[in-house]
Coordinates of C-alpha atoms (C1' of nucleotides) in Angstrom, one line a residue:
Chain A
X1 CA 161.3 141.1 93.6
X2 CA 160.0 140.0 96.1
X3 CA 158.2 142.6 99.1
X4 CA 158.7 141.5 102.9
X5 CA 156.1 143.3 104.3
X6 CA 156.2 143.9 108.3
X7 CA 153.3 142.4 110.2
X8 CA 153.3 144.6 113.1
X9 CA 149.9 144.8 114.8
X10 CA 149.1 146.3 118.1
X11 CA 146.8 146.6 121.1
X12 CA 144.2 149.3 121.8
X13 CA 146.6 150.3 124.6
X14 CA 149.6 151.0 122.1
X15 CA 147.8 152.1 119.1
X16 CA 146.2 155.0 121.1
X17 CA 149.3 155.8 122.3
X18 CA 150.8 155.8 118.8
X19 CA 148.6 158.3 117.2
X20 CA 148.7 160.1 120.0
X21 CA 145.0 159.6 121.5
X22 CA 144.0 158.0 124.4
X23 CA 142.4 153.6 124.9
X24 CA 138.6 155.2 126.0
X25 CA 138.8 158.0 122.9
X26 CA 139.6 155.0 120.1
X27 CA 137.1 152.9 121.0
X28 CA 134.7 156.1 120.6
X29 CA 135.9 156.4 117.5
X30 CA 135.4 153.2 116.6
X31 CA 131.8 153.3 118.3
X32 CA 131.0 156.6 115.9
X33 CA 132.1 154.2 112.6
X34 CA 135.3 156.7 112.7
X35 CA 137.1 153.0 112.5
X36 CA 136.6 149.4 112.8
X37 CA 139.1 147.1 114.3
X38 CA 140.1 143.6 113.9
X39 CA 139.5 141.6 116.6
X40 CA 141.5 138.0 118.2
X41 CA 140.6 135.6 119.9
X42 CA 140.2 137.0 123.1
X43 CA 138.4 140.2 121.2
X44 CA 140.2 142.4 121.7
X45 CA 140.8 144.6 119.0
X46 CA 143.8 144.8 117.0
X47 CA 145.1 147.2 115.1
X48 CA 147.8 147.5 112.1
X49 CA 150.3 150.6 110.5
X50 CA 147.2 150.8 108.1
X51 CA 144.6 151.6 111.3
X52 CA 147.8 154.4 112.4
X53 CA 147.8 156.1 108.6
X54 CA 143.7 156.3 108.5
X55 CA 143.5 157.6 112.2
X56 CA 146.8 160.7 111.6
X57 CA 144.8 161.2 108.2
X58 CA 141.6 161.4 110.5
X59 CA 143.2 163.6 112.9
X60 CA 144.8 166.2 110.4
X61 CA 140.7 166.3 108.8
X62 CA 140.1 167.0 112.3
X63 CA 142.4 169.6 113.1
X64 CA 140.9 172.0 109.7
X65 CA 137.5 172.4 111.9
X66 CA 136.0 169.3 111.4
X67 CA 133.6 168.0 113.7
X68 CA 133.1 164.2 114.2
X69 CA 130.2 164.3 112.6
X70 CA 131.7 165.7 109.1
X71 CA 134.4 162.8 109.7
X72 CA 131.3 160.7 109.9
X73 CA 129.7 161.8 106.7
X74 CA 133.1 161.2 105.4
X75 CA 133.6 158.0 106.4
X76 CA 130.1 156.9 105.1
X77 CA 130.6 158.8 101.9
X78 CA 133.7 156.8 100.9
X79 CA 132.5 153.4 101.8
X80 CA 129.5 153.9 99.6
X81 CA 132.7 153.9 96.5
X82 CA 133.5 156.3 94.4
X83 CA 130.2 157.6 93.2
X84 CA 130.5 160.0 96.2
X85 CA 134.0 161.1 95.4
X86 CA 132.1 165.0 94.7
X87 CA 130.2 164.6 97.7
X88 CA 133.6 164.0 99.8
X89 CA 135.1 166.6 98.0
X90 CA 133.2 169.3 98.3
X91 CA 132.8 168.5 102.0
X92 CA 136.3 168.7 102.2
X93 CA 136.3 172.2 100.0
X94 CA 133.7 173.7 102.5
X95 CA 135.4 172.7 104.8
X96 CA 138.6 174.8 103.5
X97 CA 136.3 177.5 103.1
X98 CA 136.0 177.8 106.6
X99 CA 139.4 177.3 107.3
X100 CA 140.7 179.5 105.4
X101 CA 137.1 182.4 107.1
X102 CA 138.6 181.3 110.4
X103 CA 142.3 181.9 109.5
X104 CA 142.4 185.5 108.4
X105 CA 140.0 185.6 111.1
X106 CA 142.2 184.6 113.5
X107 CA 145.0 186.1 112.1
X108 CA 143.3 189.7 112.8
X109 CA 143.3 188.8 116.8
X110 CA 147.2 187.5 116.7
X111 CA 147.5 191.2 115.1
X112 CA 145.6 192.7 118.0
X113 CA 147.4 190.3 120.5
X114 CA 151.3 191.3 119.0
X115 CA 150.2 194.9 119.9
X116 CA 148.9 194.6 123.1
X117 CA 152.2 193.2 124.1
X118 CA 154.5 195.6 122.4
X119 CA 152.4 198.3 123.9
X120 CA 152.7 196.7 127.5
X121 CA 156.1 196.5 126.7
X122 CA 156.3 200.0 125.8
X123 CA 154.9 201.0 128.7
X124 CA 157.3 198.9 131.3
X125 CA 160.3 200.5 130.0
X126 CA 159.2 204.1 129.7
X127 CA 159.2 204.2 126.4
X128 CA 155.6 205.0 125.6
X129 CA 154.5 209.0 124.3
X130 CA 153.2 209.8 127.2
X131 CA 151.7 206.5 128.7
X132 CA 148.8 206.3 125.4
X133 CA 146.1 204.8 125.2
X134 CA 145.9 201.3 123.8
X135 CA 143.4 202.6 121.7
X136 CA 145.8 205.6 120.2
X137 CA 148.6 203.1 120.0
X138 CA 146.9 201.1 117.8
X139 CA 144.9 204.1 115.5
X140 CA 148.7 205.5 115.2
X141 CA 149.5 201.4 113.9
X142 CA 147.3 201.6 111.6
X143 CA 145.4 198.8 112.9
X144 CA 141.7 198.7 113.7
X145 CA 139.7 197.8 116.3
Chain B
X1 CA 140.0 223.9 120.8
X2 CA 136.6 222.1 121.9
X3 CA 135.9 218.1 121.4
X4 CA 132.8 217.6 121.2
X5 CA 131.8 213.9 122.4
X6 CA 129.1 211.8 121.2
X7 CA 127.0 210.5 124.2
X8 CA 125.5 207.4 122.9
X9 CA 124.4 204.5 125.2
X10 CA 122.9 201.6 124.3
X11 CA 120.7 198.5 125.4
X12 CA 121.7 195.4 126.3
X13 CA 120.0 194.3 123.3
X14 CA 121.2 196.8 121.0
X15 CA 125.0 196.6 122.3
X16 CA 125.0 192.5 121.9
X17 CA 124.2 193.3 118.4
X18 CA 127.3 195.7 117.8
X19 CA 129.9 193.0 119.4
X20 CA 127.9 190.3 117.4
X21 CA 127.0 188.9 121.0
X22 CA 123.4 187.5 121.9
X23 CA 122.1 189.5 124.8
X24 CA 122.5 186.4 127.5
X25 CA 126.5 185.5 126.5
X26 CA 126.7 190.1 127.7
X27 CA 125.0 188.8 130.8
X28 CA 127.4 185.8 131.0
X29 CA 130.3 187.9 130.7
X30 CA 128.9 190.5 133.3
X31 CA 128.3 187.6 136.0
X32 CA 132.3 185.6 135.3
X33 CA 133.4 189.7 135.7
X34 CA 134.3 190.2 131.9
X35 CA 132.4 193.6 132.4
X36 CA 130.8 195.7 134.3
X37 CA 127.4 197.7 133.1
X38 CA 125.9 200.7 134.1
X39 CA 122.1 201.1 134.7
X40 CA 119.6 203.6 134.9
X41 CA 116.5 203.9 136.6
X42 CA 114.9 201.2 136.4
X43 CA 118.3 198.8 136.8
X44 CA 118.5 197.9 133.1
X45 CA 121.6 197.9 132.0
X46 CA 123.3 200.7 130.2
X47 CA 126.7 200.7 127.4
X48 CA 128.3 203.1 125.9
X49 CA 131.2 203.3 123.0
X50 CA 133.7 202.2 125.4
X51 CA 132.9 199.2 126.3
X52 CA 132.2 198.3 122.5
X53 CA 135.6 198.7 122.2
X54 CA 136.6 196.4 125.1
X55 CA 134.5 193.9 124.4
X56 CA 135.5 193.6 121.2
X57 CA 139.6 193.6 122.6
X58 CA 138.6 190.8 124.7
X59 CA 136.4 189.2 121.6
X60 CA 140.3 189.5 119.8
X61 CA 141.7 188.2 122.9
X62 CA 139.4 184.8 123.2
X63 CA 140.4 184.7 118.9
X64 CA 143.5 184.2 119.8
X65 CA 142.6 181.1 122.5
X66 CA 142.2 182.6 125.9
X67 CA 139.6 180.9 127.7
X68 CA 137.1 182.3 129.7
X69 CA 139.1 182.0 132.8
X70 CA 142.0 183.1 131.0
X71 CA 140.6 186.6 130.3
X72 CA 138.9 186.7 133.9
X73 CA 142.4 186.4 135.3
X74 CA 143.8 189.1 133.2
X75 CA 140.8 191.4 133.8
X76 CA 142.0 191.1 137.8
X77 CA 145.0 191.8 136.9
X78 CA 143.6 194.7 134.8
X79 CA 141.8 196.1 138.0
X80 CA 145.0 195.5 140.9
X81 CA 146.5 198.3 138.7
X82 CA 150.2 199.0 137.1
X83 CA 152.0 196.5 138.9
X84 CA 150.2 193.5 137.5
X85 CA 152.1 194.2 134.1
X86 CA 154.4 191.8 134.0
X87 CA 151.7 189.4 134.8
X88 CA 149.2 190.0 132.0
X89 CA 152.6 190.6 129.6
X90 CA 153.1 187.2 130.6
X91 CA 150.2 185.7 130.5
X92 CA 150.1 187.4 126.8
X93 CA 153.3 186.0 125.7
X94 CA 152.1 182.4 127.0
X95 CA 148.9 183.0 124.7
X96 CA 150.8 184.3 121.8
X97 CA 153.1 180.5 122.2
X98 CA 150.2 178.5 122.6
X99 CA 148.8 180.3 119.7
X100 CA 152.1 179.8 117.7
X101 CA 152.4 176.4 118.7
X102 CA 148.7 175.6 116.7
X103 CA 148.9 177.8 114.1
X104 CA 151.8 175.5 112.9
X105 CA 150.4 172.4 112.9
X106 CA 146.9 173.4 111.3
X107 CA 149.0 174.5 108.6
X108 CA 149.8 170.8 108.1
X109 CA 146.5 169.9 108.8
X110 CA 145.7 172.7 105.5
X111 CA 148.8 171.1 103.7
X112 CA 147.2 167.7 103.8
X113 CA 143.5 168.9 103.1
X114 CA 145.0 170.8 100.3
X115 CA 146.6 168.0 99.7
X116 CA 143.3 165.2 99.6
X117 CA 141.5 168.1 97.6
X118 CA 143.7 167.7 95.0
X119 CA 144.2 163.8 94.9
X120 CA 140.2 163.8 94.1
X121 CA 140.6 166.2 92.0
X122 CA 143.0 164.0 89.9
X123 CA 141.3 161.6 90.5
X124 CA 137.9 162.8 89.1
X125 CA 139.9 163.6 85.6
X126 CA 141.3 160.5 85.0
X127 CA 145.0 162.8 86.1
X128 CA 145.8 160.2 88.6
X129 CA 148.8 157.9 87.9
X130 CA 146.9 154.6 87.5
X131 CA 144.8 155.3 90.6
X132 CA 148.0 156.2 92.4
X133 CA 147.4 156.0 96.6
X134 CA 147.0 159.3 99.2
X135 CA 150.2 158.0 100.9
X136 CA 152.5 157.1 97.2
X137 CA 150.8 160.8 96.7
X138 CA 152.2 162.4 99.7
X139 CA 155.4 160.8 99.7
X140 CA 155.9 161.8 95.9
X141 CA 154.7 165.5 97.1
X142 CA 157.7 164.9 100.2
X143 CA 154.7 165.5 102.4
X144 CA 154.5 163.2 105.5
X145 CA 152.0 161.7 107.1
Chain C
dG1 C1' 149.1 128.9 141.1
dT2 C1' 147.9 134.4 142.3
dA3 C1' 149.5 139.0 141.0
dC4 C1' 148.9 142.3 138.0
dA5 C1' 148.6 144.7 134.1
dT6 C1' 145.6 145.2 130.4
dC7 C1' 141.9 144.3 128.3
dT8 C1' 136.5 144.1 127.8
dT9 C1' 131.2 146.5 127.7
dA10 C1' 127.1 150.0 129.2
dA11 C1' 126.4 154.0 131.0
dA12 C1' 126.6 157.9 133.6
dG13 C1' 130.4 161.5 134.4
dT14 C1' 132.6 166.2 132.6
dG15 C1' 134.0 170.7 131.5
dG16 C1' 134.0 175.0 128.7
dA17 C1' 131.1 178.3 127.1
dC18 C1' 126.7 179.5 126.6
dT19 C1' 121.9 178.7 125.8
dT20 C1' 116.8 178.3 127.1
dT21 C1' 113.2 178.5 130.5
dA22 C1' 110.4 180.7 133.4
dA23 C1' 108.1 184.8 136.1
dG24 C1' 108.3 188.9 136.4
dT25 C1' 109.2 194.5 135.2
dC26 C1' 108.8 198.3 132.6
dA27 C1' 107.9 201.8 129.1
dA28 C1' 105.9 203.2 124.8
dT29 C1' 102.1 202.7 121.6
dG30 C1' 97.3 202.4 119.9
Chain D
dC1 C1' 94.7 201.6 130.0
dA2 C1' 95.5 197.4 127.9
dT3 C1' 98.8 195.0 125.0
dT4 C1' 103.0 194.5 123.2
dG5 C1' 108.3 194.5 123.2
dA6 C1' 112.4 194.2 125.6
dC7 C1' 114.3 194.0 129.7
dT8 C1' 115.5 191.4 134.8
dT9 C1' 116.7 187.3 137.3
dA10 C1' 117.8 182.1 139.2
dA11 C1' 118.6 178.1 137.8
dA12 C1' 118.7 174.6 134.6
dG13 C1' 119.3 172.4 129.9
dT14 C1' 122.7 171.6 126.0
dC15 C1' 126.2 170.1 122.7
dC16 C1' 130.4 168.6 121.7
dA17 C1' 134.2 165.2 122.4
dC18 C1' 135.3 163.4 125.6
dT19 C1' 136.7 160.8 130.0
dT20 C1' 135.8 158.1 134.2
dT21 C1' 133.4 154.4 136.7
dA22 C1' 132.2 150.1 137.5
dA23 C1' 132.0 145.2 136.9
dG24 C1' 134.4 141.6 134.9
dA25 C1' 137.6 138.7 131.4
dT26 C1' 142.3 137.1 129.9
dG27 C1' 147.4 136.4 129.2
dT28 C1' 152.2 136.6 131.3
dA29 C1' 155.6 137.0 135.0
dC30 C1' 156.7 134.9 138.9

DNA sequence: GTACATCTTAAAGTGGACTTTAAGTCAATG
DNA sequence: CATTGACTTAAAGTCCACTTTAAGATGTAC
């Protein structure tokens, strides 16, 4: 059973748009050690599909709240081999804990935003009980602060 | 039926810690026009419970993704009276739309973070199918990218 | 063979949201 | 009545994550 691997490579511009970043940002990430590019005969960066997967993974981590510095730490540990798996796991779990806390807060913020939108809409359509104040409206809904 | 209103006032330091900000941040918000403080006989800022409610409300809006500039716009419209309610409503609805889009993205990021944590844990306890690659693991779970 | 897009580097600049500094005022306490 | 701590202002500084600039090299299209 023979497997044909597509051997596609990308310039920094192609690569950048494939992962949704700018070329300067890719260079910046490389300077920070988050990725390393191969080079062609004239020192131009060459990227592969594996690099795409890697950057997309980094962006997922970043999207959960990890800073560039956190990512650097992760990448450093990764380069050190399997004995740093506990470190990486702890970092990811802390990230998750922070994320979940933020998540809860943000849901409360959304609730207030929704309440305010509904309050304005009631006010606009004249459905407001005698121009009820927002604070009283919230109290009536059982939403604090 | 007589109502006793507690007439408590706060210095900037007390106020700041009550709303979870620093005194310089309160001054910064005042400079930006997000709030205005009363002053005592020696020009020191004086805040009330109403101000606390107001700042907390602003922080809820801020927590849904509104920038200081968005808040300034909101406050400006608010000061112009009820004819700007449609403007404010539109601003809040746009904020909500942006928020919901971000929310969905971030949930996907969390999914990948969770998958990676579980993958590491499987790897640690030796429960990994022959050191299955993360990409294959994701594919098996039906999680893209 | 020349124009043009795209790449290369190092270094400086940007935006947002504060934070810090410096120099001074004021009220209360010992 | 001097020290202390909390306040006042304006202006400069900080942090993060990029972005922009400048000056030059290279490969491709006509």
